[in-house]
Amino acid sequence: MAAAGAVAVKPVWPEDKRAIVNSPANITDPLVLFMPSGKRGRFPVGTPVLDAARQLGVYVESVCGGRATCGRCQVEVQEGNFAKHKIVSSNDHISPKGAKEERYERVRGLPERRRLSCSAQILGDLVVDVPQDTVINAQTIRKDADTRVIARDSAIHMCYVEIEEPDMHNPSGDLDRLKIALMKDWGLKSLDFDFHLLTQVQGILRKGNWTATAAIHKDAESETARVISLWPGLKNEAYGLACDIGSTTIAMHLVSLLSGRVAASSGTSNPQIRFGEDLMSRVSYVMMNPDGREGMTVAVREAISGLVDKVCAEGNVQRNDILDSVFVGNPIMHHLFLGIDPTELGGAPFALAVSGAVHIKASDIGLKLNQGARLYLLPCIAGHVGADAAAVTLSEGPHRQDEMMLIVDVGTNAEIVLGNRQRVVAASSPTGPAFEGAEISGGQRAAPGAIERVRIDPDTLEPKFRVIGSELWSDEPGFLDSVQATGVTGICGSGIIEVVAEMYLAGIISEDGVVDGGLSARSPRVTANGRTFSYVLKEGEPRITITQTDVRAIQLAKAALYAGTKLLMEKQHADHVDRIHFAGAFGSFIDPKYAMVLGLIPDCDLDKVSAVGNAAGAGARMALLNRGYRREIEETVSRIEKIETALEPRFQEHFVYAMALPNKVDPFPKLSAAVKLPPRKTVSEDGIAGDAAPRRRSREGHAARRGRG
């Protein structure tokens, strides 16, 4: 039941999934979009932003009950033209600071651009960002490093030397005598120095009593070695960063360059989400806003700098001890990180500004590490298959073995690699954000309280589920107590995959993805929703349902991925794959059985389908710790064949067949041997199965019309 005085709201769905429906009474009400959740609705002028957030189920913390004293309800208004959402957002569309908010700012301080959502009122269309540093139940970033042992041959070597003191008979400069000592003791044939050391060398040598440790950078064998940093006396540790810049999350590992030990790992949401939840939205934002590229570049660099602080604190390491770094990301993240306009990637021929490996100083992009620290980006494979896919390929090594290996990194833009030591092909597929909870009615990102596992009894159609933050199933004693702190707030990507697959296995949806309204006579879980039907996963507040539109969104996403995979299999003349690896944090939590039931991946022995975690991060660590791996992936990428799905005439045919669960034409014998698939049945678009469809549709149509009347 709505709280007294609450403002009625009509949720608005994304244009590409469902038309905006508004009654004449509220069509002029301002449209408010909350990021990073993507939830939005129309609200009357004067509605407090906090009230709007609560009515849409957006988590904004407030301890003081709206008195503008706790300061936990801070939000930021994003300014610009958000073309995808048809919103022009401006600070003029929110009320000026009132007396309470001004008092809080005067006494406690309020960061620039921040507003207290309990005091700020809606005056016009808005895009509102809920900063992650204000959210206690923030997204769960699960990207720890794996435990593989990597042979060490990094581009950084620490070299201790003892230098001859100057005297009247040897007029050589201190830098020259340091150079001679390094060449003599370490066999360096030629040596250069970074400029910043020229002003420091004399003080360092005297402080170390004519002993010093030099950090030598030499990536390729053909390069001249360079001294990039210098310490007095013995320095026996040096660190590097391995970072995967995902479109949704950023993961970073702090690694000892000498031992290979991972000193610390951390992750955070990519703040660029507030500019657009998918990659093309961000490109669109750059195109529509003159300062859009700069805003997104600043946002991601600030987030990375914050992660450096986190891993340094956790690992008890100083920034000055970080001498090297390796970054990976998809092409748009890659370009924005470097400060390159990604507009050309928004349309054919999807031209990259730079595709090869990038070697620069960390300071070139304003990353404050050691003054001489280097930065290396792996090469991009093609316009929408980036350095992250190259890192995954390096990590999993399809080019090193005989089996036909399929690697799938599921995200807003899925990247697919298929091959063996004879040949490797790659493609990208626009799956959209559905697998991450966006554009799903009860969807959310993976955070405490989100449903992540689902089972449905095929006889009673009753569900049970597990949520992030609890080890208990919803039908087990103590479940409610275990989720008391977080509640059950929505359903995340792995839960969405499982619930749709379970609905299919239980017969709730047909192979064509239509919810069978005839089952409403068996279970109140199947309910009418206009001309279609929905499945109620959870009663209560919030009520979580899987609508026909939700099922369609998942079908579209999985069909795009499967069609891309089929194209690669055709290019390889392969009628099957031997092994499937799910990469990425999301892939780590996908149950292979349900992925195959859904038709997300082709038929394969289930015991040969595995999650490989943050393989992009693992590939980045390999390139950080061993320069030989840099040469390997540079050479491998030059041989990978990129298939552009948009130009392939058979993509649409594969896509249409892949809309069915698991597929309209492809057999799944290995899956059928492991899982009892339901018999095929046909359900009309309005959810009626069997010969009684016309009569039942008429009766339900009359009921629906009476309800509208």
XYZ file of C-alpha atoms in Angstrom:
709
model
C 0.000 0.000 0.000
C 1.369 3.408 -0.951
C 2.394 5.730 1.845
C 0.078 8.615 2.639
C 0.719 11.560 0.414
C 2.681 9.525 -2.142
C 2.494 10.741 -5.715
C 1.000 8.298 -8.220
C 3.439 7.254 -10.921
C 3.066 5.443 -14.209
C 6.288 3.579 -15.071
C 7.720 4.175 -18.527
C 9.418 1.420 -20.509
C 12.322 1.858 -22.942
C 11.191 2.841 -26.432
C 12.910 -0.032 -28.187
C 11.132 -2.643 -26.072
C 7.700 -1.150 -25.363
C 5.881 1.998 -26.401
C 5.475 4.702 -23.766
C 1.898 4.582 -22.509
C 0.502 7.627 -20.737
C -2.984 8.797 -20.024
C -3.900 12.336 -21.168
C -3.828 13.425 -17.527
C -0.088 12.932 -17.093
C 1.402 13.002 -20.584
C 2.995 16.399 -19.831
C 4.461 15.344 -16.480
C 8.280 15.420 -16.451
C 10.090 12.187 -17.311
C 12.751 11.144 -14.782
C 15.399 8.487 -15.520
C 17.532 7.109 -12.675
C 21.000 5.752 -13.424
C 22.635 3.288 -13.172
C 19.404 1.283 -12.597
C 17.754 2.551 -15.787
C 14.357 2.832 -14.061
C 12.182 5.746 -15.047
C 8.690 7.216 -14.814
C 6.646 10.404 -15.102
C 5.977 12.528 -12.030
C 4.064 15.751 -11.382
C 6.078 18.965 -11.086
C 7.092 19.495 -7.461
C 7.637 15.811 -6.613
C 10.747 15.371 -4.415
C 13.398 13.341 -6.245
C 13.615 10.974 -3.255
C 9.885 10.194 -3.506
C 10.240 9.485 -7.219
C 13.154 7.138 -6.566
C 11.242 5.226 -3.893
C 8.168 4.788 -6.057
C 10.286 3.335 -8.855
C 12.154 1.027 -6.470
C 15.466 2.870 -6.906
C 17.599 2.483 -3.789
C 18.469 5.903 -2.357
C 19.433 5.826 1.293
C 17.915 8.287 3.770
C 18.395 7.949 7.512
C 16.948 11.251 8.694
C 13.495 10.772 7.203
C 13.792 13.571 4.667
C 14.913 16.270 7.120
C 18.035 17.103 5.096
C 20.314 16.333 8.025
C 21.921 12.927 7.265
C 23.099 13.762 3.752
C 22.860 10.142 2.593
C 20.324 10.775 -0.151
C 22.723 12.635 -2.426
C 22.170 12.512 -6.196
C 23.617 14.213 -9.260
C 21.698 15.679 -12.181
C 23.275 14.828 -15.523
C 23.106 17.572 -18.115
C 22.812 16.946 -21.834
C 20.729 15.481 -24.617
C 20.140 11.761 -23.996
C 18.879 10.841 -27.448
C 18.075 7.201 -26.760
C 15.696 8.153 -23.962
C 14.444 11.345 -25.652
C 15.388 13.358 -22.578
C 17.084 16.736 -22.414
C 18.265 16.956 -18.814
C 19.366 20.192 -17.161
C 19.994 21.633 -13.705
C 17.267 24.132 -14.585
C 14.846 21.191 -14.377
C 15.362 20.766 -10.635
C 14.389 23.208 -7.903
C 17.008 25.606 -6.438
C 18.494 24.757 -3.059
C 16.118 25.543 -0.225
C 16.879 26.638 3.326
C 17.383 23.079 4.665
C 19.704 22.080 1.854
C 21.691 25.320 2.125
C 22.069 24.770 5.863
C 23.365 21.242 5.292
C 25.843 22.486 2.680
C 27.029 25.257 4.996
C 27.467 22.989 8.043
C 28.437 19.628 6.559
C 29.531 20.442 3.028
C 28.065 19.128 -0.204
C 30.276 18.000 -3.121
C 30.032 19.986 -6.308
C 27.001 19.075 -8.450
C 25.460 17.010 -5.632
C 21.909 17.615 -4.418
C 19.908 16.216 -1.504
C 17.111 14.273 -3.163
C 14.792 14.717 -0.179
C 14.797 18.499 -0.747
C 15.279 18.794 -4.511
C 12.034 18.827 -6.488
C 11.340 17.838 -10.087
C 10.595 20.762 -12.403
C 11.304 19.150 -15.800
C 12.764 16.090 -17.540
C 15.780 14.736 -15.660
C 18.516 12.122 -15.802
C 19.503 11.526 -12.185
C 22.625 9.626 -11.177
C 22.711 7.882 -7.799
C 26.442 8.028 -6.923
C 27.767 4.641 -5.853
C 29.706 6.122 -2.944
C 26.370 6.982 -1.308
C 24.899 3.496 -1.701
C 25.429 0.898 1.021
C 23.764 -1.881 -0.976
C 25.846 -1.039 -4.035
C 26.418 -3.459 -6.882
C 28.390 -6.537 -5.975
C 31.579 -6.499 -8.041
C 32.898 -10.044 -8.169
C 36.133 -9.996 -10.141
C 38.831 -11.512 -7.952
C 42.033 -12.696 -9.578
C 42.454 -16.384 -10.290
C 45.303 -18.348 -8.747
C 47.240 -19.343 -11.872
C 51.017 -19.174 -11.744
C 52.478 -16.949 -14.456
C 56.112 -17.209 -15.533
C 57.718 -13.836 -14.811
C 59.590 -11.836 -17.402
C 58.103 -8.405 -16.949
C 59.020 -5.270 -18.845
C 60.352 -3.859 -15.547
C 63.563 -5.033 -13.913
C 64.978 -3.745 -10.627
C 68.763 -3.351 -10.794
C 70.902 -2.599 -7.724
C 74.344 -1.092 -8.361
C 77.291 0.444 -6.529
C 78.616 3.548 -8.253
C 82.143 4.967 -8.201
C 82.322 8.219 -6.321
C 83.418 11.293 -8.264
C 86.939 12.582 -7.829
C 89.166 15.235 -9.335
C 90.761 12.734 -11.726
C 87.436 11.469 -13.150
C 85.282 14.372 -14.279
C 82.395 12.207 -15.514
C 78.924 13.253 -14.372
C 76.987 11.247 -11.794
C 74.451 10.081 -14.380
C 77.201 8.824 -16.700
C 78.874 6.849 -13.909
C 75.483 5.356 -12.930
C 75.005 4.350 -16.552
C 78.438 2.695 -16.695
C 77.711 0.732 -13.493
C 74.375 -0.508 -14.825
C 75.845 -1.555 -18.164
C 78.753 -3.311 -16.487
C 76.851 -5.140 -13.735
C 73.652 -5.961 -15.667
C 74.928 -6.471 -19.202
C 72.898 -3.636 -20.684
C 74.395 -2.702 -24.055
C 72.580 0.610 -24.403
C 70.682 2.666 -21.895
C 68.588 5.838 -21.803
C 67.143 7.794 -18.884
C 63.756 9.421 -18.433
C 64.141 13.170 -18.334
C 62.705 13.645 -14.851
C 65.646 11.697 -13.364
C 68.200 14.270 -14.491
C 67.175 16.594 -11.681
C 67.088 13.827 -9.053
C 70.116 11.652 -9.683
C 72.701 13.537 -7.609
C 70.531 13.679 -4.508
C 69.575 10.014 -4.780
C 73.160 8.769 -5.194
C 74.404 10.755 -2.218
C 71.462 9.701 -0.044
C 72.237 6.069 -0.849
C 75.949 6.533 -0.146
C 76.727 5.761 -3.806
C 74.419 2.771 -4.007
C 71.110 2.805 -5.846
C 68.369 0.646 -7.324
C 67.223 1.526 -10.838
C 63.924 0.462 -12.407
C 64.711 -0.532 -15.989
C 61.921 -0.660 -18.577
C 62.477 -2.800 -21.666
C 59.378 -4.220 -23.346
C 60.471 -5.583 -26.739
C 63.949 -7.040 -27.269
C 64.577 -4.502 -30.012
C 63.995 -1.571 -27.669
C 66.640 0.409 -25.883
C 66.411 -0.115 -22.129
C 65.358 2.950 -20.151
C 65.849 3.872 -16.523
C 62.414 5.103 -15.447
C 62.912 5.411 -11.695
C 65.729 5.437 -9.135
C 65.940 4.869 -5.374
C 68.830 5.291 -2.926
C 70.228 1.990 -1.650
C 68.426 -1.312 -2.109
C 64.808 -1.357 -3.289
C 63.482 -4.893 -3.431
C 59.869 -4.481 -4.496
C 57.952 -3.098 -7.447
C 54.290 -3.318 -8.424
C 52.090 -3.188 -11.475
C 48.386 -2.832 -12.257
C 46.239 -5.150 -14.382
C 42.887 -3.541 -15.137
C 39.824 -4.630 -17.115
C 37.620 -1.659 -18.036
C 34.213 -3.184 -18.622
C 31.220 -1.219 -19.841
C 29.419 -2.078 -16.579
C 32.219 -2.734 -14.090
C 35.931 -2.060 -13.742
C 38.197 -4.642 -12.100
C 41.755 -3.992 -10.974
C 44.558 -6.167 -9.592
C 47.681 -4.856 -7.862
C 50.493 -7.305 -8.590
C 54.084 -7.671 -7.395
C 56.284 -7.552 -10.484
C 58.991 -9.504 -8.673
C 57.016 -12.362 -7.125
C 53.847 -12.379 -9.239
C 51.769 -12.197 -6.055
C 48.408 -10.429 -6.294
C 48.669 -7.940 -3.459
C 45.103 -6.659 -3.752
C 42.043 -6.723 -6.023
C 39.101 -4.371 -6.214
C 36.248 -3.418 -8.490
C 33.712 -0.681 -8.995
C 30.825 0.235 -11.251
C 31.809 2.056 -14.410
C 30.515 5.605 -13.835
C 29.937 6.013 -17.570
C 26.673 4.121 -17.032
C 25.065 7.446 -16.190
C 25.700 8.550 -19.778
C 24.140 5.388 -21.212
C 23.698 1.810 -20.039
C 24.901 0.303 -23.330
C 27.799 1.150 -25.608
C 25.803 2.683 -28.442
C 24.021 4.973 -25.979
C 27.410 6.315 -24.934
C 28.476 6.856 -28.521
C 25.162 8.636 -29.093
C 25.807 10.824 -26.062
C 29.188 11.860 -27.481
C 27.562 12.693 -30.798
C 24.789 14.772 -29.185
C 26.879 16.602 -26.580
C 30.039 18.594 -27.467
C 31.696 17.797 -24.141
C 30.371 14.227 -23.989
C 33.656 12.502 -24.839
C 35.582 14.536 -22.297
C 32.971 13.881 -19.600
C 33.129 10.121 -20.067
C 36.929 10.094 -20.264
C 37.191 12.072 -17.024
C 34.622 9.811 -15.343
C 36.400 6.549 -16.153
C 39.863 7.914 -15.305
C 38.605 9.185 -11.953
C 37.069 5.777 -11.219
C 40.369 4.073 -12.083
C 42.272 6.494 -9.864
C 39.875 5.657 -7.047
C 40.531 1.950 -7.576
C 44.277 2.604 -7.400
C 43.717 4.171 -3.984
C 41.700 1.127 -2.890
C 44.188 -1.520 -3.982
C 47.114 0.468 -2.578
C 45.393 0.753 0.797
C 44.497 -2.948 0.806
C 47.962 -4.032 -0.296
C 49.818 -1.481 1.859
C 51.600 -0.163 -1.222
C 52.526 3.386 -2.199
C 51.493 4.753 -5.600
C 55.148 5.606 -6.209
C 55.961 1.888 -6.131
C 53.705 1.161 -9.128
C 55.929 1.088 -12.206
C 53.895 -0.620 -14.927
C 50.256 -1.122 -15.878
C 48.240 -3.112 -18.393
C 44.706 -2.144 -19.398
C 42.110 -3.944 -21.488
C 38.587 -3.055 -22.565
C 36.165 -3.208 -25.449
C 36.885 -0.772 -28.296
C 34.631 2.014 -27.024
C 35.966 1.747 -23.466
C 39.490 1.564 -24.929
C 38.986 4.771 -26.935
C 37.280 6.727 -24.163
C 39.996 5.739 -21.682
C 42.604 7.108 -24.072
C 40.522 10.223 -24.715
C 39.702 9.259 -28.320
C 36.320 10.177 -29.800
C 34.454 6.847 -30.353
C 31.987 8.280 -32.889
C 33.444 6.296 -35.802
C 32.652 3.091 -33.899
C 28.971 4.012 -33.916
C 28.411 3.017 -37.547
C 29.852 1.058 -40.437
C 32.674 0.434 -41.149
C 33.284 0.725 -37.350
C 36.746 2.181 -37.798
C 39.147 2.083 -34.866
C 41.409 5.085 -34.338
C 44.127 2.713 -33.191
C 43.980 -1.077 -33.302
C 47.500 -2.148 -32.368
C 49.018 -2.329 -28.912
C 49.530 1.050 -27.217
C 52.725 1.887 -25.291
C 52.653 5.171 -23.338
C 53.614 6.651 -19.981
C 50.887 6.464 -17.348
C 51.288 10.196 -16.809
C 50.284 10.799 -20.462
C 46.672 10.164 -19.472
C 46.956 11.751 -16.036
C 47.259 8.481 -14.090
C 49.354 9.308 -11.040
C 51.663 6.409 -10.302
C 55.438 6.495 -10.194
C 56.602 9.418 -12.332
C 58.176 7.036 -14.835
C 55.445 4.345 -14.793
C 54.471 2.822 -18.132
C 51.077 1.844 -19.512
C 50.371 -0.888 -22.058
C 47.049 -1.612 -23.790
C 46.554 -4.904 -25.572
C 45.611 -4.691 -29.263
C 41.972 -4.616 -30.371
C 40.820 -7.394 -32.680
C 38.293 -5.294 -34.639
C 35.733 -2.508 -34.403
C 33.580 -4.223 -31.790
C 35.925 -6.979 -30.596
C 38.366 -5.255 -28.342
C 41.439 -5.565 -26.192
C 39.333 -7.366 -23.585
C 38.573 -10.149 -26.087
C 42.277 -10.257 -26.943
C 43.066 -10.653 -23.239
C 40.484 -13.458 -22.914
C 42.038 -15.174 -25.933
C 45.486 -14.859 -24.346
C 44.173 -16.260 -21.073
C 42.259 -19.242 -22.479
C 44.509 -19.982 -25.461
C 42.297 -21.488 -28.167
C 45.232 -20.878 -30.510
C 47.376 -23.196 -28.380
C 45.271 -26.395 -28.587
C 43.519 -28.767 -31.008
C 39.956 -28.737 -29.639
C 37.383 -26.408 -31.152
C 36.939 -23.958 -28.275
C 34.139 -21.401 -28.017
C 34.736 -18.425 -25.738
C 31.775 -16.203 -24.906
C 32.009 -12.983 -22.917
C 28.396 -12.082 -22.159
C 27.739 -8.374 -21.709
C 25.829 -5.536 -23.298
C 27.878 -6.348 -26.385
C 28.828 -10.027 -26.379
C 32.242 -10.920 -27.759
C 32.659 -14.387 -29.271
C 35.886 -16.204 -30.175
C 35.944 -19.649 -31.784
C 38.917 -21.674 -32.902
C 41.930 -23.872 -32.336
C 45.599 -23.832 -33.292
C 44.713 -23.985 -37.013
C 42.401 -20.985 -37.158
C 40.639 -18.501 -34.860
C 37.630 -16.375 -35.797
C 35.841 -13.727 -33.753
C 32.656 -11.665 -33.790
C 30.587 -9.373 -31.620
C 26.852 -9.593 -31.095
C 24.594 -6.802 -29.781
C 22.839 -8.612 -26.931
C 21.880 -5.375 -25.164
C 21.639 -4.910 -21.382
C 18.847 -7.450 -20.708
C 21.223 -10.056 -19.228
C 22.402 -7.427 -16.724
C 18.886 -6.670 -15.495
C 18.204 -3.534 -17.526
C 14.959 -3.332 -19.523
C 13.512 -6.184 -17.430
C 10.476 -5.260 -15.309
C 11.957 -6.552 -12.042
C 15.548 -6.476 -13.243
C 18.497 -5.015 -11.405
C 22.254 -5.357 -11.266
C 23.898 -7.986 -9.096
C 23.561 -6.512 -5.604
C 22.541 -7.879 -2.184
C 18.848 -8.710 -2.307
C 18.796 -9.610 -6.014
C 17.399 -13.015 -6.984
C 20.213 -15.017 -8.595
C 18.920 -18.624 -8.596
C 15.411 -19.905 -9.452
C 13.679 -23.296 -9.473
C 10.037 -23.935 -10.486
C 8.079 -27.079 -9.578
C 6.673 -28.392 -12.886
C 3.600 -29.858 -11.150
C 2.544 -26.992 -8.890
C 4.326 -24.174 -10.810
C 5.485 -22.867 -7.413
C 8.917 -21.202 -7.425
C 11.747 -21.057 -4.981
C 14.744 -18.764 -5.260
C 17.987 -17.624 -3.701
C 19.201 -14.065 -3.400
C 22.649 -12.528 -3.261
C 23.643 -12.241 0.383
C 21.904 -15.413 1.609
C 22.780 -19.103 1.249
C 19.186 -20.218 1.909
C 16.447 -20.959 -0.599
C 13.216 -19.022 -0.176
C 11.329 -22.140 1.026
C 13.868 -22.954 3.744
C 13.429 -22.030 7.428
C 15.228 -18.822 8.346
C 15.187 -17.362 4.827
C 13.233 -14.241 5.780
C 15.583 -13.556 8.663
C 18.619 -14.011 6.406
C 17.390 -11.353 3.955
C 15.981 -8.948 6.527
C 18.799 -6.439 6.010
C 18.495 -6.287 2.232
C 15.055 -7.569 1.405
C 14.303 -9.194 -1.960
C 14.682 -6.267 -4.317
C 14.678 -7.627 -7.889
C 16.251 -10.189 -10.187
C 19.744 -10.031 -11.675
C 21.175 -11.536 -14.852
C 21.830 -15.112 -13.716
C 18.386 -15.214 -12.114
C 16.745 -13.956 -15.308
C 18.388 -16.714 -17.353
C 17.311 -19.358 -14.848
C 13.730 -18.202 -14.422
C 13.063 -18.096 -18.190
C 14.694 -21.518 -18.657
C 12.729 -22.932 -15.714
C 9.487 -21.451 -17.088
C 10.207 -23.312 -20.326
C 11.046 -26.594 -18.552
C 7.852 -26.299 -16.467
C 5.730 -25.645 -19.545
C 4.822 -22.096 -18.519
C 6.183 -20.766 -21.794
C 6.214 -22.472 -25.169
C 9.313 -23.021 -27.288
C 8.415 -19.730 -28.973
C 8.555 -17.949 -25.626
C 4.830 -17.286 -25.202
C 3.438 -17.452 -21.658
C 0.634 -20.043 -21.617
C -2.388 -18.241 -20.192
C -4.296 -21.503 -19.983
C -2.194 -22.385 -16.937
C -3.889 -19.605 -14.957
C -6.566 -22.194 -14.138
C -3.874 -24.345 -12.486
C -1.934 -21.681 -10.653
C -2.476 -18.080 -9.543
C 1.184 -17.545 -10.445
C 0.110 -17.195 -14.095
C -1.828 -13.935 -14.323
C -3.362 -11.870 -17.094
C -1.495 -8.726 -18.066
C -3.551 -6.966 -20.707
C -3.582 -9.186 -23.801
C -0.695 -11.316 -22.535
C 0.182 -13.201 -19.366
C 2.876 -12.952 -16.713
C 4.413 -15.264 -14.140
C 4.553 -14.084 -10.537
C 7.942 -15.039 -9.131
C 7.502 -13.272 -5.792
C 4.462 -11.814 -4.078
C 4.694 -8.964 -1.580
C 6.544 -5.688 -1.846
C 8.077 -5.423 -4.324
C 6.020 -7.853 -6.407
C 8.362 -9.436 -8.928
C 6.814 -10.761 -12.119
C 8.216 -12.093 -15.370
C 6.166 -10.501 -18.126
C 5.772 -11.503 -21.745
C 7.888 -8.460 -22.624
C 10.645 -9.673 -20.276
C 10.706 -13.073 -21.977
C 10.907 -11.383 -25.379
C 13.844 -9.240 -24.230
C 15.752 -12.348 -23.157
C 14.872 -14.121 -26.410
C 16.185 -11.209 -28.459
C 19.414 -11.097 -26.465
C 20.116 -14.814 -26.575
C 19.167 -15.078 -30.245
C 21.687 -12.391 -31.158
C 24.416 -14.254 -29.282
C 23.546 -17.670 -30.713
C 23.278 -16.328 -34.270
C 26.762 -14.837 -33.956
C 28.076 -18.172 -32.710
C 26.440 -20.051 -35.600
C 28.095 -17.733 -38.112
C 31.494 -18.456 -36.593
C 30.819 -22.205 -36.659
C 29.937 -21.962 -40.355
C 33.139 -20.045 -41.053
C 35.064 -22.813 -39.282
C 33.067 -25.546 -41.104
C 32.307 -26.939 -37.639
C 29.076 -28.779 -36.820
C 29.841 -28.796 -33.092
C 32.133 -27.278 -30.476
C 34.288 -29.345 -28.124
C 34.500 -26.921 -25.240
C 32.744 -23.717 -24.144
C 34.174 -21.100 -21.795
C 32.063 -18.347 -20.264
C 34.249 -15.313 -19.585
C 33.531 -12.257 -17.466
C 32.121 -11.742 -13.990
C 28.584 -12.393 -15.232
C 29.664 -15.593 -16.957
C 30.978 -16.880 -13.631
C 27.442 -17.082 -12.290
C 25.658 -18.544 -15.311
C 24.650 -22.166 -14.804
C 25.752 -23.972 -18.018
C 22.644 -26.167 -18.018
C 20.272 -23.217 -18.018
C 22.340 -21.348 -20.580
C 21.969 -24.318 -22.914
C 18.258 -24.823 -22.163
C 17.742 -21.184 -23.044
C 19.701 -21.654 -26.274
C 22.316 -19.120 -25.341
C 25.077 -21.507 -26.438
C 25.217 -24.490 -28.830
C 24.891 -28.115 -27.778
C 27.936 -29.461 -25.933
C 28.816 -31.897 -23.157
C 27.783 -30.047 -20.007
C 30.962 -31.105 -18.225
C 32.919 -29.267 -20.931
C 31.082 -25.994 -20.361
C 32.732 -23.899 -17.688
C 33.028 -20.395 -16.326
C 36.536 -18.966 -16.453
C 35.859 -15.854 -14.384
C 37.460 -12.561 -15.271
C 39.584 -14.022 -18.056
C 40.191 -10.524 -19.432
C 41.759 -9.576 -16.113
C 43.789 -12.793 -16.139
C 45.054 -11.979 -19.637
C 45.992 -8.500 -18.467
C 47.991 -10.023 -15.578
C 49.778 -12.347 -17.988
C 50.782 -9.392 -20.164
C 51.846 -7.469 -17.060
C 54.078 -10.202 -15.684
C 55.541 -11.553 -18.906
C 56.391 -9.435 -21.925
C 56.508 -12.601 -24.013
C 52.737 -12.814 -23.679
C 52.490 -9.315 -25.157
C 54.287 -10.484 -28.266
C 52.154 -13.649 -28.386
C 48.822 -11.817 -28.335
C 50.023 -9.146 -30.751
C 50.949 -11.873 -33.243
C 47.764 -13.882 -32.559
C 45.468 -10.882 -33.028
C 47.082 -10.210 -36.399
C 45.893 -13.673 -37.506
C 42.376 -13.694 -35.986
C 39.670 -13.365 -38.640
C 36.904 -10.926 -37.688
C 33.394 -11.722 -38.907
C 31.103 -8.706 -39.136
C 27.648 -10.068 -38.296
C 25.874 -7.020 -39.743
C 27.233 -7.865 -43.187
C 26.436 -11.588 -43.105
C 23.241 -12.483 -45.016
C 22.622 -15.620 -42.918
C 22.725 -13.802 -39.584
C 19.012 -12.941 -39.757
C 18.072 -16.522 -40.585
C 20.065 -17.865 -37.631
C 18.584 -15.131 -35.443
C 14.987 -16.099 -36.278
C 15.633 -19.789 -35.555
C 17.434 -18.884 -32.320
C 14.380 -17.036 -30.972
C 12.943 -20.459 -30.066
C 13.967 -22.317 -26.896
C 16.506 -23.778 -27.223
C 16.343 -23.458 -31.031
C 13.812 -23.964 -33.812
C 16.003 -26.146 -36.049
C 19.253 -27.080 -34.282
C 19.140 -30.351 -32.323
C 20.493 -30.510 -28.781
C 21.127 -34.257 -28.281
C 23.704 -33.835 -25.518
C 21.429 -31.470 -23.612
C 18.439 -33.795 -24.121
C 20.448 -36.659 -22.638
C 21.102 -34.615 -19.500
C 17.845 -32.647 -19.131
C 14.235 -33.645 -19.792
C 13.031 -31.045 -22.264
C 9.265 -30.394 -22.442
C 7.185 -31.507 -25.424
C 6.730 -28.872 -28.087
C 3.499 -26.905 -27.952
C 2.116 -23.890 -29.734
C 0.744 -20.902 -27.837
C -0.819 -17.910 -29.585
C 0.643 -14.459 -29.029
C -2.012 -13.630 -26.426
C -1.065 -16.684 -24.414
C -3.715 -19.247 -25.301
C -2.857 -22.861 -26.141
C -4.954 -25.603 -27.695
C -8.335 -25.878 -29.440
C -10.148 -23.871 -26.746
C -8.137 -20.785 -27.555
C -10.855 -18.730 -29.337
C -13.478 -19.174 -26.633
C -11.067 -18.530 -23.767
C -9.560 -15.517 -25.519
C -13.040 -14.013 -25.936
C -13.925 -14.500 -22.279
C -10.630 -13.035 -21.105
C -10.973 -10.204 -23.607
C -14.344 -9.282 -22.088
C -12.796 -9.395 -18.608
C -9.933 -7.203 -19.694
C -12.318 -4.697 -21.276
C -14.423 -4.638 -18.108
C -11.274 -3.968 -16.105
C -10.317 -1.072 -18.369
C -13.818 0.313 -18.179
